[in-house]
PDB file of C-alpha atoms in Angstrom:
ATOM      1  CA  MET R   1     389.206 325.174 -94.218  1.00 53.00           C
ATOM      2  CA  THR R   2     386.493 323.105 -96.317  1.00 57.00           C
ATOM      3  CA  LEU R   3     385.351 320.012 -96.135  1.00 47.00           C
ATOM      4  CA  ALA R   4     387.093 318.901 -98.660  1.00 50.00           C
ATOM      5  CA  GLY R   5     390.296 320.517 -97.669  1.00 52.00           C
ATOM      6  CA  ARG R   6     389.784 319.168 -93.825  1.00 60.00           C
ATOM      7  CA  VAL R   7     389.588 315.504 -95.728  1.00 51.00           C
ATOM      8  CA  THR R   8     393.118 315.946 -97.687  1.00 62.00           C
ATOM      9  CA  LEU R   9     394.729 317.206 -94.401  1.00 58.00           C
ATOM     10  CA  LEU R  10     393.289 313.934 -92.519  1.00 61.00           C
ATOM     11  CA  ALA R  11     394.454 311.637 -95.258  1.00 66.00           C
ATOM     12  CA  TYR R  12     397.830 313.019 -95.338  1.00 69.00           C
ATOM     13  CA  VAL R  13     398.078 312.955 -91.203  1.00 69.00           C
ATOM     14  CA  LEU R  14     397.265 309.416 -91.352  1.00 72.00           C
ATOM     15  CA  GLY R  15     399.764 308.635 -94.011  1.00 70.00           C
ATOM     16  CA  TRP R  16     402.365 309.985 -91.805  1.00 73.00           C
ATOM     17  CA  ARG R  17     401.559 308.302 -88.690  1.00 78.00           C
ATOM     18  CA  LEU R  18     400.078 305.334 -90.105  1.00 84.00           C
ATOM     19  CA  VAL R  19     402.636 304.151 -93.056  1.00 85.00           C
ATOM     20  CA  ARG R  20     405.810 305.030 -90.179  1.00 87.00           C
ATOM     21  CA  LEU R  21     404.514 301.921 -88.085  1.00 88.00           C
ATOM     22  CA  LEU R  22     404.251 299.384 -91.086  1.00 90.00           C
ATOM     23  CA  PRO R  23     407.103 296.692 -91.828  1.00 92.00           C
ATOM     24  CA  GLU R  24     408.361 298.380 -94.742  1.00 90.00           C
ATOM     25  CA  ALA R  25     407.528 295.196 -97.114  1.00 93.00           C
ATOM     26  CA  LEU R  26     403.738 295.708 -95.976  1.00 94.00           C
ATOM     27  CA  ALA R  27     403.721 299.375 -96.367  1.00 92.00           C
ATOM     28  CA  ALA R  28     405.202 298.757-100.152  1.00 94.00           C
ATOM     29  CA  TRP R  29     402.631 296.176-100.957  1.00 95.00           C
ATOM     30  CA  LEU R  30     400.125 298.518-100.079  1.00 93.00           C
ATOM     31  CA  PHE R  31     401.235 301.272-101.979  1.00 93.00           C
ATOM     32  CA  ARG R  32     401.859 298.754-104.702  1.00 96.00           C
ATOM     33  CA  ARG R  33     398.100 298.015-104.585  1.00 96.00           C
ATOM     34  CA  ALA R  34     396.938 301.603-104.428  1.00 93.00           C
ATOM     35  CA  ALA R  35     398.590 302.209-107.545  1.00 96.00           C
ATOM     36  CA  ASP R  36     397.668 299.467-109.533  1.00 97.00           C
ATOM     37  CA  LEU R  37     393.884 300.773-108.282  1.00 96.00           C
ATOM     38  CA  ALA R  38     394.746 303.985-109.598  1.00 95.00           C
ATOM     39  CA  TRP R  39     396.051 302.575-113.276  1.00 97.00           C
ATOM     40  CA  ARG R  40     392.602 300.733-113.517  1.00 96.00           C
ATOM     41  CA  ARG R  41     390.049 303.604-112.432  1.00 95.00           C
ATOM     42  CA  GLY R  42     392.168 305.677-114.953  1.00 94.00           C
ATOM     43  CA  GLY R  43     391.285 309.053-113.311  1.00 94.00           C
ATOM     44  CA  ARG R  44     392.709 312.376-114.499  1.00 94.00           C
ATOM     45  CA  GLY R  45     396.136 312.476-112.996  1.00 95.00           C
ATOM     46  CA  THR R  46     396.689 308.693-114.958  1.00 96.00           C
ATOM     47  CA  THR R  47     395.256 309.914-118.098  1.00 96.00           C
ATOM     48  CA  ARG R  48     397.853 312.549-118.045  1.00 96.00           C
ATOM     49  CA  LEU R  49     400.681 310.789-116.749  1.00 97.00           C
ATOM     50  CA  ARG R  50     399.996 308.377-119.990  1.00 97.00           C
ATOM     51  CA  ALA R  51     399.523 311.428-122.382  1.00 96.00           C
ATOM     52  CA  ASN R  52     402.923 312.683-121.158  1.00 96.00           C
ATOM     53  CA  LEU R  53     404.646 309.170-121.251  1.00 97.00           C
ATOM     54  CA  ALA R  54     403.552 308.782-124.870  1.00 96.00           C
ATOM     55  CA  ARG R  55     406.029 311.563-125.711  1.00 95.00           C
ATOM     56  CA  VAL R  56     409.080 310.130-124.216  1.00 96.00           C
ATOM     57  CA  VAL R  57     409.332 306.772-125.371  1.00 97.00           C
ATOM     58  CA  PRO R  58     409.341 304.960-128.923  1.00 95.00           C
ATOM     59  CA  ALA R  59     406.380 304.322-130.648  1.00 93.00           C
ATOM     60  CA  GLY R  60     405.546 300.670-129.949  1.00 93.00           C
ATOM     61  CA  THR R  61     406.000 300.926-126.079  1.00 96.00           C
ATOM     62  CA  ASP R  62     403.291 299.491-123.827  1.00 97.00           C
ATOM     63  CA  LEU R  63     401.911 302.427-122.631  1.00 97.00           C
ATOM     64  CA  ASP R  64     399.549 300.413-120.231  1.00 97.00           C
ATOM     65  CA  ALA R  65     402.551 298.742-118.797  1.00 98.00           C
ATOM     66  CA  LEU R  66     404.766 301.854-118.290  1.00 98.00           C
ATOM     67  CA  THR R  67     401.969 303.670-116.823  1.00 98.00           C
ATOM     68  CA  ARG R  68     401.498 301.062-113.997  1.00 98.00           C
ATOM     69  CA  SER R  69     405.107 301.395-113.297  1.00 98.00           C
ATOM     70  CA  ALA R  70     405.020 304.494-113.449  1.00 98.00           C
ATOM     71  CA  LEU R  71     402.338 305.152-110.903  1.00 97.00           C
ATOM     72  CA  ARG R  72     404.086 302.389-108.687  1.00 98.00           C
ATOM     73  CA  SER R  73     407.077 304.452-108.744  1.00 98.00           C
ATOM     74  CA  TYR R  74     405.258 307.477-107.801  1.00 97.00           C
ATOM     75  CA  ALA R  75     403.411 305.511-104.846  1.00 95.00           C
ATOM     76  CA  ARG R  76     406.816 304.288-103.825  1.00 96.00           C
ATOM     77  CA  TYR R  77     407.989 308.036-103.500  1.00 95.00           C
ATOM     78  CA  TRP R  78     405.241 308.708-101.397  1.00 91.00           C
ATOM     79  CA  MET R  79     405.885 305.807 -99.139  1.00 93.00           C
ATOM     80  CA  GLU R  80     409.147 306.861 -98.738  1.00 94.00           C
ATOM     81  CA  VAL R  81     408.526 310.586 -97.887  1.00 90.00           C
ATOM     82  CA  PHE R  82     406.203 309.372 -95.261  1.00 89.00           C
ATOM     83  CA  ARG R  83     408.718 306.831 -93.956  1.00 91.00           C
ATOM     84  CA  LEU R  84     411.932 309.310 -94.582  1.00 90.00           C
ATOM     85  CA  GLN R  85     412.402 310.787 -91.150  1.00 86.00           C
ATOM     86  CA  ASP R  86     412.590 307.582 -89.581  1.00 89.00           C
ATOM     87  CA  MET R  87     414.926 306.280 -91.744  1.00 92.00           C
ATOM     88  CA  SER R  88     418.639 306.190 -90.550  1.00 94.00           C
ATOM     89  CA  THR R  89     421.292 308.446 -91.945  1.00 95.00           C
ATOM     90  CA  ALA R  90     423.436 305.620 -92.662  1.00 97.00           C
ATOM     91  CA  SER R  91     420.752 304.337 -94.908  1.00 96.00           C
ATOM     92  CA  ILE R  92     419.871 307.328 -96.430  1.00 96.00           C
ATOM     93  CA  VAL R  93     423.500 308.072 -97.463  1.00 97.00           C
ATOM     94  CA  GLY R  94     424.812 304.208 -98.130  1.00 97.00           C
ATOM     95  CA  ARG R  95     421.545 303.122-100.418  1.00 97.00           C
ATOM     96  CA  MET R  96     422.530 306.224-102.910  1.00 98.00           C
ATOM     97  CA  ARG R  97     424.277 305.772-105.848  1.00 98.00           C
ATOM     98  CA  VAL R  98     425.610 309.423-107.664  1.00 98.00           C
ATOM     99  CA  LEU R  99     427.288 308.973-111.118  1.00 98.00           C
ATOM    100  CA  ASP R 100     429.564 311.682-111.452  1.00 98.00           C
ATOM    101  CA  GLU R 101     429.429 312.766-108.109  1.00 98.00           C
ATOM    102  CA  ALA R 102     432.787 314.858-108.499  1.00 98.00           C
ATOM    103  CA  ARG R 103     430.814 317.320-110.783  1.00 98.00           C
ATOM    104  CA  LEU R 104     429.052 318.638-107.495  1.00 98.00           C
ATOM    105  CA  ARG R 105     431.684 318.454-104.933  1.00 98.00           C
ATOM    106  CA  ARG R 106     434.083 320.690-107.453  1.00 97.00           C
ATOM    107  CA  ALA R 107     430.764 323.512-107.663  1.00 97.00           C
ATOM    108  CA  HIS R 108     430.176 323.028-103.958  1.00 97.00           C
ATOM    109  CA  ALA R 109     434.143 323.865-103.357  1.00 96.00           C
ATOM    110  CA  THR R 110     434.371 327.195-105.531  1.00 95.00           C
ATOM    111  CA  GLY R 111     432.237 328.759-102.901  1.00 94.00           C
ATOM    112  CA  ARG R 112     430.485 330.673-105.670  1.00 95.00           C
ATOM    113  CA  GLY R 113     426.989 329.315-104.959  1.00 98.00           C
ATOM    114  CA  MET R 114     425.680 326.170-107.198  1.00 98.00           C
ATOM    115  CA  ILE R 115     421.952 325.383-108.104  1.00 98.00           C
ATOM    116  CA  LEU R 116     420.883 321.557-108.663  1.00 98.00           C
ATOM    117  CA  ALA R 117     418.001 321.687-111.129  1.00 98.00           C
ATOM    118  CA  LEU R 118     415.708 318.328-111.074  1.00 98.00           C
ATOM    119  CA  PRO R 119     412.500 317.166-113.081  1.00 98.00           C
ATOM    120  CA  HIS R 120     410.122 315.346-111.113  1.00 97.00           C
ATOM    121  CA  MET R 121     411.982 312.180-110.970  1.00 98.00           C
ATOM    122  CA  GLY R 122     412.786 309.262-108.291  1.00 97.00           C
ATOM    123  CA  ASN R 123     412.606 310.664-104.751  1.00 97.00           C
ATOM    124  CA  TRP R 124     413.685 314.252-104.603  1.00 95.00           C
ATOM    125  CA  GLU R 125     413.322 314.128-100.928  1.00 93.00           C
ATOM    126  CA  GLN R 126     415.373 311.239-100.173  1.00 96.00           C
ATOM    127  CA  ALA R 127     418.140 313.014-102.507  1.00 97.00           C
ATOM    128  CA  GLY R 128     417.843 316.377-100.485  1.00 96.00           C
ATOM    129  CA  ALA R 129     418.297 314.311 -97.245  1.00 96.00           C
ATOM    130  CA  TRP R 130     421.589 312.647 -99.072  1.00 97.00           C
ATOM    131  CA  LEU R 131     422.870 316.541 -99.847  1.00 97.00           C
ATOM    132  CA  VAL R 132     422.164 317.417 -96.132  1.00 96.00           C
ATOM    133  CA  ALA R 133     424.172 314.449 -95.070  1.00 96.00           C
ATOM    134  CA  THR R 134     426.762 314.452 -96.663  1.00 97.00           C
ATOM    135  CA  GLY R 135     427.884 318.294 -96.173  1.00 96.00           C
ATOM    136  CA  VAL R 136     425.705 320.636 -98.524  1.00 97.00           C
ATOM    137  CA  PRO R 137     422.956 322.385 -96.708  1.00 95.00           C
ATOM    138  CA  PHE R 138     420.589 324.430 -99.194  1.00 96.00           C
ATOM    139  CA  THR R 139     417.026 325.994 -99.866  1.00 96.00           C
ATOM    140  CA  THR R 140     414.530 325.075-101.879  1.00 94.00           C
ATOM    141  CA  VAL R 141     411.200 326.523-102.821  1.00 90.00           C
ATOM    142  CA  ALA R 142     407.840 324.559-102.165  1.00 79.00           C
ATOM    143  CA  GLU R 143     404.341 325.693-104.210  1.00 74.00           C
ATOM    144  CA  ARG R 144     402.184 326.733-101.551  1.00 65.00           C
ATOM    145  CA  LEU R 145     399.625 323.512-100.948  1.00 59.00           C
ATOM    146  CA  ARG R 146     396.061 324.188 -99.782  1.00 63.00           C
ATOM    147  CA  PRO R 147     394.899 323.533 -97.096  1.00 61.00           C
ATOM    148  CA  GLU R 148     397.531 325.958 -95.463  1.00 69.00           C
ATOM    149  CA  PRO R 149     398.119 323.238 -92.518  1.00 68.00           C
ATOM    150  CA  LEU R 150     399.044 320.538 -95.163  1.00 68.00           C
ATOM    151  CA  PHE R 151     401.644 323.088 -96.396  1.00 69.00           C
ATOM    152  CA  ASP R 152     402.960 324.171 -92.939  1.00 75.00           C
ATOM    153  CA  ARG R 153     403.659 320.336 -92.359  1.00 76.00           C
ATOM    154  CA  PHE R 154     405.705 319.760 -95.508  1.00 75.00           C
ATOM    155  CA  VAL R 155     407.973 322.719 -94.463  1.00 79.00           C
ATOM    156  CA  ARG R 156     408.441 320.969 -91.030  1.00 82.00           C
ATOM    157  CA  PHE R 157     409.324 317.779 -92.767  1.00 80.00           C
ATOM    158  CA  ARG R 158     411.702 319.207 -94.849  1.00 84.00           C
ATOM    159  CA  ALA R 159     412.985 321.385 -92.542  1.00 85.00           C
ATOM    160  CA  ALA R 160     413.621 318.220 -89.985  1.00 84.00           C
ATOM    161  CA  LEU R 161     415.737 316.890 -92.952  1.00 85.00           C
ATOM    162  CA  GLY R 162     418.079 319.770 -93.113  1.00 87.00           C
ATOM    163  CA  MET R 163     416.667 321.985 -95.803  1.00 91.00           C
ATOM    164  CA  GLU R 164     415.499 325.667 -95.568  1.00 93.00           C
ATOM    165  CA  VAL R 165     412.353 325.805 -97.253  1.00 90.00           C
ATOM    166  CA  VAL R 166     410.895 328.726 -98.976  1.00 88.00           C
ATOM    167  CA  PRO R 167     407.487 329.352-100.227  1.00 80.00           C
ATOM    168  CA  LEU R 168     406.756 330.290-103.843  1.00 71.00           C
ATOM    169  CA  THR R 169     404.137 333.032-102.890  1.00 63.00           C
ATOM    170  CA  GLY R 170     403.551 334.428 -99.688  1.00 53.00           C
ATOM    171  CA  GLY R 171     406.512 334.859 -98.173  1.00 59.00           C
ATOM    172  CA  GLU R 172     407.990 337.593 -96.432  1.00 64.00           C
ATOM    173  CA  GLN R 173     410.479 338.576 -99.301  1.00 67.00           C
ATOM    174  CA  PRO R 174     410.163 337.448-103.109  1.00 76.00           C
ATOM    175  CA  PRO R 175     411.550 334.317-103.341  1.00 84.00           C
ATOM    176  CA  ALA R 176     414.067 335.354-106.200  1.00 90.00           C
ATOM    177  CA  GLU R 177     415.574 337.814-103.290  1.00 92.00           C
ATOM    178  CA  LEU R 178     416.337 335.603-100.952  1.00 93.00           C
ATOM    179  CA  LEU R 179     417.442 333.104-103.195  1.00 96.00           C
ATOM    180  CA  THR R 180     419.708 335.710-104.593  1.00 96.00           C
ATOM    181  CA  GLU R 181     420.991 336.144-101.210  1.00 96.00           C
ATOM    182  CA  ARG R 182     422.007 332.373-100.377  1.00 97.00           C
ATOM    183  CA  LEU R 183     423.890 331.965-103.626  1.00 97.00           C
ATOM    184  CA  ARG R 184     426.178 334.988-103.467  1.00 97.00           C
ATOM    185  CA  ALA R 185     426.718 333.913 -99.990  1.00 97.00           C
ATOM    186  CA  GLY R 186     427.989 330.772-101.356  1.00 97.00           C
ATOM    187  CA  GLY R 187     425.209 328.867-100.776  1.00 97.00           C
ATOM    188  CA  ALA R 188     423.376 325.933-102.263  1.00 98.00           C
ATOM    189  CA  LEU R 189     419.980 325.701-104.144  1.00 98.00           C
ATOM    190  CA  CYS R 190     417.915 322.704-105.133  1.00 97.00           C
ATOM    191  CA  LEU R 191     414.908 323.692-107.824  1.00 97.00           C
ATOM    192  CA  LEU R 192     412.288 321.646-109.610  1.00 95.00           C
ATOM    193  CA  ALA R 193     412.648 322.863-113.033  1.00 96.00           C
ATOM    194  CA  ASP R 194     410.614 320.465-115.447  1.00 95.00           C
ATOM    195  CA  ARG R 195     407.238 322.175-114.669  1.00 91.00           C
ATOM    196  CA  ASP R 196     406.549 326.270-115.225  1.00 89.00           C
ATOM    197  CA  LEU R 197     403.880 327.513-112.546  1.00 75.00           C
ATOM    198  CA  SER R 198     404.118 331.022-113.656  1.00 77.00           C
ATOM    199  CA  GLU R 199     403.178 333.009-116.819  1.00 73.00           C
ATOM    200  CA  ALA R 200     406.536 333.838-117.815  1.00 79.00           C
ATOM    201  CA  GLY R 201     408.081 330.621-118.752  1.00 90.00           C
ATOM    202  CA  VAL R 202     410.749 329.978-121.352  1.00 95.00           C
ATOM    203  CA  GLU R 203     409.875 328.236-124.493  1.00 95.00           C
ATOM    204  CA  VAL R 204     411.841 325.437-124.921  1.00 97.00           C
ATOM    205  CA  THR R 205     411.632 321.759-127.055  1.00 97.00           C
ATOM    206  CA  PHE R 206     411.310 319.087-125.004  1.00 97.00           C
ATOM    207  CA  PHE R 207     410.789 315.710-126.438  1.00 96.00           C
ATOM    208  CA  GLY R 208     410.473 317.442-130.051  1.00 95.00           C
ATOM    209  CA  ALA R 209     407.549 319.268-129.275  1.00 95.00           C
ATOM    210  CA  PRO R 210     407.060 323.151-127.557  1.00 95.00           C
ATOM    211  CA  ALA R 211     406.707 323.161-124.058  1.00 95.00           C
ATOM    212  CA  THR R 212     407.862 326.160-121.383  1.00 94.00           C
ATOM    213  CA  MET R 213     410.085 325.416-118.015  1.00 96.00           C
ATOM    214  CA  PRO R 214     411.166 327.906-115.546  1.00 95.00           C
ATOM    215  CA  PRO R 215     413.287 330.739-116.249  1.00 96.00           C
ATOM    216  CA  GLY R 216     414.744 330.798-112.039  1.00 95.00           C
ATOM    217  CA  PRO R 217     417.326 328.382-112.306  1.00 97.00           C
ATOM    218  CA  ALA R 218     418.982 329.929-115.339  1.00 98.00           C
ATOM    219  CA  ALA R 219     418.153 333.704-114.013  1.00 97.00           C
ATOM    220  CA  LEU R 220     419.805 333.089-110.365  1.00 98.00           C
ATOM    221  CA  ALA R 221     422.949 331.414-112.112  1.00 98.00           C
ATOM    222  CA  LEU R 222     423.590 334.606-114.369  1.00 98.00           C
ATOM    223  CA  ARG R 223     422.315 336.910-111.750  1.00 97.00           C
ATOM    224  CA  THR R 224     424.931 335.803-109.269  1.00 98.00           C
ATOM    225  CA  GLY R 225     428.049 333.754-111.520  1.00 98.00           C
ATOM    226  CA  ALA R 226     426.832 330.550-109.387  1.00 98.00           C
ATOM    227  CA  THR R 227     427.014 327.178-111.007  1.00 98.00           C
ATOM    228  CA  LEU R 228     424.182 325.286-112.602  1.00 98.00           C
ATOM    229  CA  LEU R 229     423.763 321.397-112.735  1.00 98.00           C
ATOM    230  CA  PRO R 230     421.189 319.241-114.375  1.00 98.00           C
ATOM    231  CA  VAL R 231     420.414 316.316-111.928  1.00 98.00           C
ATOM    232  CA  THR R 232     418.261 313.671-112.663  1.00 98.00           C
ATOM    233  CA  LEU R 233     416.919 310.657-110.137  1.00 98.00           C
ATOM    234  CA  TRP R 234     415.960 307.328-110.724  1.00 98.00           C
ATOM    235  CA  PHE R 235     414.869 304.291-108.043  1.00 98.00           C
ATOM    236  CA  ASP R 236     416.833 300.902-107.965  1.00 94.00           C
ATOM    237  CA  ASP R 237     415.579 297.849-106.400  1.00 89.00           C
ATOM    238  CA  ASP R 238     417.327 298.410-103.213  1.00 89.00           C
ATOM    239  CA  GLY R 239     418.069 302.279-103.124  1.00 95.00           C
ATOM    240  CA  TRP R 240     417.953 305.436-105.633  1.00 98.00           C
ATOM    241  CA  SER R 241     420.521 306.790-108.177  1.00 98.00           C
ATOM    242  CA  ALA R 242     421.230 310.171-109.329  1.00 98.00           C
ATOM    243  CA  ARG R 243     423.411 311.536-112.162  1.00 98.00           C
ATOM    244  CA  ILE R 244     425.536 315.003-111.962  1.00 98.00           C
ATOM    245  CA  HIS R 245     425.311 316.375-115.349  1.00 98.00           C
ATOM    246  CA  PRO R 246     427.827 318.595-116.862  1.00 98.00           C
ATOM    247  CA  GLU R 247     427.830 322.418-116.290  1.00 98.00           C
ATOM    248  CA  VAL R 248     425.345 324.591-117.581  1.00 98.00           C
ATOM    249  CA  GLU R 249     427.450 327.066-119.314  1.00 98.00           C
ATOM    250  CA  HIS R 250     426.363 330.756-118.923  1.00 98.00           C
ATOM    251  CA  THR R 251     424.952 332.203-121.956  1.00 98.00           C
ATOM    252  CA  ASP R 252     421.166 333.432-121.698  1.00 98.00           C
ATOM    253  CA  VAL R 253     418.225 332.055-120.015  1.00 97.00           C
ATOM    254  CA  GLN R 254     416.587 330.467-123.336  1.00 97.00           C
ATOM    255  CA  THR R 255     419.789 328.834-124.363  1.00 98.00           C
ATOM    256  CA  MET R 256     420.789 327.627-120.696  1.00 98.00           C
ATOM    257  CA  THR R 257     416.833 326.535-119.845  1.00 98.00           C
ATOM    258  CA  GLN R 258     417.012 324.633-123.462  1.00 98.00           C
ATOM    259  CA  VAL R 259     420.295 322.844-122.115  1.00 98.00           C
ATOM    260  CA  LEU R 260     418.440 322.121-118.791  1.00 98.00           C
ATOM    261  CA  ALA R 261     415.147 320.423-121.360  1.00 98.00           C
ATOM    262  CA  ASP R 262     417.811 318.618-123.167  1.00 98.00           C
ATOM    263  CA  GLU R 263     419.632 317.442-119.925  1.00 98.00           C
ATOM    264  CA  PHE R 264     416.490 316.031-118.371  1.00 98.00           C
ATOM    265  CA  ALA R 265     415.149 314.741-121.641  1.00 98.00           C
ATOM    266  CA  ALA R 266     418.046 312.399-121.727  1.00 97.00           C
ATOM    267  CA  GLY R 267     417.589 311.094-117.618  1.00 98.00           C
ATOM    268  CA  ILE R 268     413.482 310.954-118.350  1.00 98.00           C
ATOM    269  CA  ALA R 269     414.146 308.566-121.718  1.00 98.00           C
ATOM    270  CA  ALA R 270     416.720 306.346-120.030  1.00 97.00           C
ATOM    271  CA  HIS R 271     414.072 305.851-116.586  1.00 98.00           C
ATOM    272  CA  PRO R 272     410.732 306.816-117.873  1.00 98.00           C
ATOM    273  CA  ALA R 273     408.749 304.787-115.308  1.00 98.00           C
ATOM    274  CA  ASP R 274     410.360 307.447-112.970  1.00 98.00           C
ATOM    275  CA  TRP R 275     409.258 310.630-113.886  1.00 98.00           C
ATOM    276  CA  HIS R 276     406.183 311.816-111.609  1.00 96.00           C
ATOM    277  CA  MET R 277     404.581 313.907-113.938  1.00 96.00           C
ATOM    278  CA  LEU R 278     400.769 314.150-113.595  1.00 94.00           C
ATOM    279  CA  GLN R 279     400.441 317.922-115.209  1.00 92.00           C
ATOM    280  CA  ARG R 280     400.314 319.048-118.279  1.00 91.00           C
ATOM    281  CA  ILE R 281     403.608 319.930-119.845  1.00 91.00           C
ATOM    282  CA  TRP R 282     403.116 320.273-123.772  1.00 91.00           C
ATOM    283  CA  ARG R 283     401.038 323.307-125.117  1.00 75.00           C
ATOM    284  CA  GLU R 284     399.692 320.753-127.784  1.00 72.00           C
ATOM    285  CA  PRO R 285     398.236 316.996-127.308  1.00 63.00           C
ATOM    286  CA  VAL R 286     400.272 314.256-128.060  1.00 58.00           C
ATOM    287  CA  ARG R 287     399.309 312.604-131.909  1.00 52.00           C
TER     288      ARG R 287
END
């Protein structure tokens, strides 16, 4: 392991151990201060986040203030991730508000498989814990992190919350094969789907500009007959919220992925500060 890898792993391990020992109010305050420091420094991730947000909000929006709020939201995500295993099931479930939850329950009850496709919004780890706690175990795919022990730690963390985690690369079998098996057995998948990590992305129009998104959710739905539901997430002051968007009609991969992009855009536009996208999405820079 490289020196940089050791430092990264140490930082995460300390975060997991120390943040869990702090009172929640103090931990939240410290993470907000860290977010504000990142905002003032304006590093690469902050600059990219600001550029992404410029695409999704009306002209004249105070992008500096919005970027600061978005970094605070992202910091809250990490603070909650470090503390999530210590959070009671009653809190995970009781502080969650899900709009149009009946769509999710109907899809799960059919037994023909269900795919929940999400953007990087709110706290998707907490949402996964809520889903398991309310009777819907699921499988998800994780990007392989470096160093490897850090990836292993995240897999163990998610498994402890009741999730089955499949590595995007380097697994015993291609992830698409295992995901297909789970769906054909009537299982559920949760897939982050607003950023393409391959060279096979589907071109979509996202906030009026060309971007690519992964074909997996639509392709799996067509292959297995599973229900495809877009989901968006955001933070509330005292908890979390989600919206289950209408089922995506089975047509073709491009059309269905465009529907996902449109539903994601609606959710992001309503809660832009809770979209944690510090990587490039669009092919062209914002004008």
